Tab-separated table of C-alpha atoms in Angstrom:
chain	number	residue	atom	x	y	z
L	160	MET	CA	89.827	101.376	122.649
L	161	LYS	CA	87.107	102.354	120.639
L	162	HIS	CA	89.913	103.251	117.794
L	163	LEU	CA	91.871	99.828	118.772
L	164	ASP	CA	88.836	97.249	118.676
L	165	SER	CA	88.631	96.874	114.831
L	166	LYS	CA	92.320	95.956	114.704
L	167	VAL	CA	93.568	94.311	117.752
L	168	ASN	CA	92.124	91.687	120.001
L	169	ILE	CA	90.871	93.779	123.472
L	170	ILE	CA	90.659	91.251	126.799
L	171	PRO	CA	89.718	94.094	129.474
L	172	ILE	CA	91.597	93.393	132.408
L	173	ILE	CA	91.849	95.499	136.550
L	174	ALA	CA	95.611	96.381	137.496
L	175	LYS	CA	95.873	95.991	141.010
L	176	SER	CA	92.258	94.846	141.622
L	177	ASP	CA	93.846	93.406	145.103
L	178	THR	CA	93.237	97.494	146.573
L	179	ILE	CA	89.613	96.571	146.392
L	180	SER	CA	87.385	94.603	148.073
L	181	LYS	CA	85.326	91.589	146.051
L	182	ASN	CA	82.395	93.260	146.519
L	183	GLU	CA	83.219	96.507	145.274
L	184	LEU	CA	85.503	94.641	142.236
L	185	GLN	CA	81.840	93.006	141.358
L	186	ARG	CA	80.134	95.949	141.307
L	187	PHE	CA	83.235	97.665	139.675
L	188	LYS	CA	83.413	95.147	136.999
L	189	GLN	CA	79.995	95.266	135.850
L	190	ASN	CA	80.295	100.030	136.155
L	191	ILE	CA	83.296	98.431	133.426
L	192	LEU	CA	80.968	96.495	131.157
L	193	ASN	CA	78.128	98.893	130.584
L	194	GLU	CA	80.322	101.111	129.781
L	195	LEU	CA	82.316	99.361	127.222
L	196	ASN	CA	78.596	98.727	125.837
L	197	THR	CA	77.894	101.820	125.787
L	198	ALA	CA	81.066	102.990	123.870
L	199	ALA	CA	80.495	99.850	121.521
L	200	VAL	CA	83.776	99.029	122.409
L	201	LYS	CA	83.915	95.200	121.405
L	202	ILE	CA	85.514	93.153	123.024
L	203	TYR	CA	87.124	89.907	122.853
L	204	ARG	CA	85.211	86.641	123.957
L	205	PHE	CA	87.249	83.661	125.179
L	206	PRO	CA	84.569	80.912	122.301
L	207	THR	CA	82.115	78.299	123.660
L	208	ASP	CA	81.691	76.687	120.147
L	209	ASP	CA	84.391	74.047	121.458
L	210	GLU	CA	82.764	71.338	123.490
L	211	THR	CA	86.685	70.715	125.556
L	212	LEU	CA	86.732	74.192	126.617
L	213	ALA	CA	83.277	75.258	126.813
L	214	GLU	CA	82.593	75.266	129.983
L	215	GLU	CA	85.979	76.983	131.400
L	216	ASN	CA	86.112	79.901	128.576
L	217	LEU	CA	81.968	80.738	129.730
L	218	LYS	CA	83.205	80.671	132.930
L	219	ALA	CA	86.155	83.199	131.518
L	220	ASN	CA	83.682	85.276	129.688
L	221	ASN	CA	81.954	85.776	132.905
L	222	LEU	CA	84.951	86.246	134.920
L	223	LEU	CA	86.113	90.197	132.221
L	224	PRO	CA	86.999	91.968	132.763
L	225	LEU	CA	89.248	89.706	134.545
L	226	ALA	CA	90.787	91.313	138.098
L	227	VAL	CA	94.373	90.634	138.166
L	228	VAL	CA	97.646	91.336	140.619
L	229	GLY	CA	100.990	91.840	140.160
L	230	SER	CA	104.400	91.475	142.235
L	231	ASN	CA	107.911	90.725	141.302
L	232	GLU	CA	108.752	89.113	145.163
L	233	THR	CA	107.942	85.872	146.316
L	234	VAL	CA	106.858	85.279	149.174
L	235	LYS	CA	106.411	82.344	151.838
L	236	VAL	CA	103.196	80.750	152.425
L	237	GLY	CA	103.450	77.395	154.863
L	238	ASN	CA	106.389	75.315	153.388
L	239	GLN	CA	106.492	76.607	149.806
L	240	TYR	CA	107.663	80.295	148.207
L	241	VAL	CA	104.710	81.421	145.787
L	242	ARG	CA	105.111	85.528	144.417
L	243	ALA	CA	103.056	87.198	145.988
L	244	ARG	CA	101.991	90.720	147.933
L	245	GLN	CA	102.697	91.383	151.311
L	246	TYR	CA	100.359	93.442	153.460
L	247	PRO	CA	100.848	94.046	157.239
L	248	TRP	CA	97.344	92.415	156.986
L	249	GLY	CA	97.905	89.096	155.094
L	250	VAL	CA	99.325	88.024	151.526
L	251	VAL	CA	97.633	88.453	148.052
L	252	GLN	CA	98.963	85.201	146.180
L	253	VAL	CA	99.044	86.138	142.808
L	254	GLU	CA	98.158	82.539	140.911
L	255	ASN	CA	95.592	81.727	143.229
L	256	GLU	CA	92.671	82.233	141.494
L	257	ASN	CA	90.995	82.796	145.516
L	258	HIS	CA	93.053	86.417	145.517
L	259	CYS	CA	92.601	87.193	142.194
L	260	ASP	CA	92.697	86.106	138.340
L	261	PHE	CA	95.425	86.381	136.713
L	262	LYS	CA	95.749	82.178	136.826
L	263	LYS	CA	93.087	82.672	134.904
L	264	LEU	CA	93.369	85.167	132.501
L	265	ARG	CA	97.669	83.367	131.781
L	266	ASP	CA	95.402	79.579	130.895
L	267	SER	CA	92.519	80.827	129.173
L	268	LEU	CA	95.216	82.811	126.963
L	269	ILE	CA	98.488	80.592	126.353
L	270	GLU	CA	97.650	76.936	127.267
L	271	LYS	CA	93.941	77.823	125.764
L	272	ASN	CA	93.272	79.761	122.967
L	273	MET	CA	95.913	81.125	121.537
L	274	LEU	CA	95.539	79.756	118.180
L	275	ASP	CA	91.918	81.055	118.701
L	276	LEU	CA	93.349	84.361	119.139
L	277	ILE	CA	96.221	83.942	116.446
L	278	GLU	CA	93.258	83.210	113.260
L	279	THR	CA	91.559	85.762	115.107
L	280	THR	CA	93.589	87.734	114.952
L	281	HIS	CA	94.584	87.002	111.507
L	282	SER	CA	90.899	86.091	110.195
L	283	LYS	CA	89.180	89.525	111.478
L	284	HIS	CA	91.399	92.146	112.176
L	285	TYR	CA	94.103	91.497	109.375
L	286	GLU	CA	91.122	90.568	106.645
L	287	MET	CA	89.712	93.830	107.608
L	288	PHE	CA	92.789	95.740	107.689
L	289	ARG	CA	93.647	94.210	104.899
L	290	ARG	CA	90.468	95.195	102.682
L	291	ASN	CA	90.152	99.061	104.092
L	292	ARG	CA	93.933	98.517	102.397
L	293	LEU	CA	92.784	97.504	98.976
L	294	THR	CA	90.116	99.901	99.091
L	295	GLU	CA	92.574	103.140	99.824
L	296	LEU	CA	94.589	102.162	96.673
L	297	GLY	CA	91.098	101.716	94.594
L	298	LEU	CA	91.414	97.079	95.165
L	299	ALA	CA	89.225	95.499	95.932
L	300	ASP	CA	88.283	91.736	96.648
L	301	ASN	CA	84.480	92.129	94.521
L	302	ILE	CA	83.426	95.111	91.703
L	303	ASP	CA	80.593	94.505	90.076
L	304	GLY	CA	79.065	92.192	91.674
L	305	LYS	CA	81.481	89.545	91.405
L	306	GLN	CA	83.751	88.342	93.771
L	307	MET	CA	87.387	88.583	92.626
L	308	SER	CA	91.409	86.693	94.059
L	309	ILE	CA	93.381	89.856	94.360
L	310	SER	CA	96.068	88.670	91.675
L	311	ASP	CA	93.065	88.692	89.418
L	312	THR	CA	92.025	91.999	91.199
L	313	LEU	CA	95.451	93.296	90.754
L	314	ASP	CA	95.798	92.033	87.222
L	315	MET	CA	92.798	94.201	86.011
L	316	LYS	CA	94.005	97.463	87.789
L	317	ARG	CA	97.661	96.973	86.139
L	318	ASN	CA	96.046	96.498	82.939
L	319	GLU	CA	93.248	99.112	83.472
L	320	LEU	CA	96.496	101.567	84.609
L	321	ARG	CA	98.605	100.255	81.182
L	322	GLN	CA	95.893	101.275	78.944
L	323	GLU	CA	95.200	104.590	80.685
L	324	LEU	CA	99.205	104.749	80.449
L	325	GLU	CA	98.768	103.322	76.564
L	326	GLN	CA	96.059	106.059	76.168
L	327	ARG	CA	98.634	108.833	77.395
L	328	GLU	CA	101.469	108.402	75.615
L	329	GLN	CA	99.862	108.141	72.757
L	330	GLN	CA	98.068	111.585	73.143
L	331	LEU	CA	102.051	112.909	74.272
L	332	LYS	CA	103.059	111.649	71.413
L	333	GLU	CA	99.891	113.365	68.686
L	334	ALA	CA	100.510	116.348	70.548
L	335	PHE	CA	104.266	116.231	70.204
L	336	ILE	CA	102.979	115.523	66.294
L	337	GLN	CA	100.850	118.510	66.183
L	338	LYS	CA	103.829	120.899	67.393
L	339	VAL	CA	105.996	119.424	64.839
L	340	LYS	CA	103.686	120.188	62.109
L	341	ASP	CA	102.989	123.408	63.813
L	342	LYS	CA	106.344	124.158	64.226
L	343	GLU	CA	107.198	123.307	60.945
L	344	ALA	CA	104.382	125.963	58.814
L	345	GLU	CA	105.728	127.966	61.201
L	346	LEU	CA	109.391	128.185	59.682
L	347	LYS	CA	107.452	127.713	56.114
L	348	GLU	CA	105.773	130.752	56.513
L	349	THR	CA	108.893	132.509	57.881
L	350	GLU	CA	110.540	130.817	55.189
L	351	LYS	CA	107.848	132.620	53.070
L	352	GLN	CA	108.192	136.074	54.443
L	353	ILE	CA	111.838	136.201	53.903
L	354	ASN	CA	112.439	134.819	50.238
L	355	GLU	CA	109.753	137.942	50.218
L	356	GLN	CA	112.079	140.244	51.405
L	357	LEU	CA	114.692	138.924	49.438
L	358	THR	CA	113.078	139.536	45.734
L	359	ASN	CA	112.539	142.486	47.226
L	360	ILE	CA	115.566	143.431	47.362
L	361	LYS	CA	116.233	141.734	44.343
L	362	LYS	CA	114.026	143.715	42.677
L	363	GLN	CA	114.857	146.726	43.577
L	364	TYR	CA	118.734	146.612	43.532
L	365	LYS	CA	117.451	145.532	39.929
L	366	ASP	CA	115.305	148.711	39.487
L	367	GLN	CA	118.938	150.924	41.226
L	368	LYS	CA	121.387	149.364	38.577
L	369	ASP	CA	118.845	149.778	35.638
L	370	LYS	CA	119.073	153.425	36.983
L	371	CYS	CA	122.992	153.188	37.562
L	372	ASP	CA	123.453	151.594	33.813
L	373	GLU	CA	120.573	154.375	32.185
L	374	LYS	CA	122.557	156.855	33.548
L	375	TRP	CA	126.120	155.682	32.915
L	376	ARG	CA	124.946	154.368	29.807
L	377	ILE	CA	123.783	159.173	29.253
L	378	LEU	CA	127.315	159.468	31.069
L	379	GLU	CA	129.213	157.631	27.866
L	380	GLN	CA	126.698	159.066	24.851
L	381	GLU	CA	127.313	162.702	26.982
L	382	VAL	CA	131.505	161.666	26.858
L	383	ASN	CA	131.331	160.374	22.905
L	384	LEU	CA	129.385	163.854	21.850
L	385	PHE	CA	132.751	166.194	23.877
L	386	GLU	CA	134.825	163.822	22.522
L	387	GLN	CA	133.355	164.572	18.696
L	388	ARG	CA	133.668	168.465	19.769
L	389	LYS	CA	137.095	168.300	21.111
L	390	ARG	CA	138.410	166.577	18.092
L	391	ALA	CA	136.481	169.525	16.072
L	392	ASN	CA	137.122	172.171	17.084
L	393	MET	CA	141.202	170.141	17.278
L	394	GLU	CA	140.586	169.676	13.140
L	395	THR	CA	138.770	173.597	12.922
L	396	MET	CA	142.213	174.884	15.123
L	397	LYS	CA	144.528	173.368	12.968
L	398	LYS	CA	143.018	174.299	9.526
L	399	GLY	CA	143.206	177.963	10.843
L	400	THR	CA	146.730	177.747	11.799
L	401	LYS	CA	147.272	177.026	7.723
L	402	LYS	CA	145.901	179.839	6.501
L	403	LYS	CA	148.051	181.995	8.586
């Protein structure tokens, strides 16, 4: 009940009140009220600010917790049938105020105080639920001591979220640009290394080519020198043959 008193209207009742005597019932009611007060459980009190209902509601409040009796059967009492419980020693009538508080409970809830129950549920319990829920969502009617409507609070929260989103988007954009710059720098460094390697390869190729060209030039000189010697020897041999 302590967990419920801030969420619903609690009206304590005693069921099967016909099982105890009048004196025991009064002591039982008082014990229940004492336990509710000790546990700080807040129960619904019928309003007494309306002059037309103040006296009757005060009587109903003094009867809390209300003692009720229920029955699915009808019993003939006198010339009419009434809803009651039949016992060997007599009849307990459900709607007889001398027997139980059922009629007082029904009249107080449905005929007299229904609107107050609805209003209390909306203005007190729902309002408390709404405030707690808004607090959980990070919203509040009172911000920095300034009273604000829910729509204004939602607009402010929406603007905060939009600003946070824009800030996050800007951070992501800056991070992306920085990554692109880092990648470009990495690619430029790789390109520089490749160009250096290509330059070294070209230089090595040129050195090898120059060496090959030098060897080819020397070889051509040797071939030419060999051809010259060969022609000289051939001429010498021809002259010697003619003299003979």
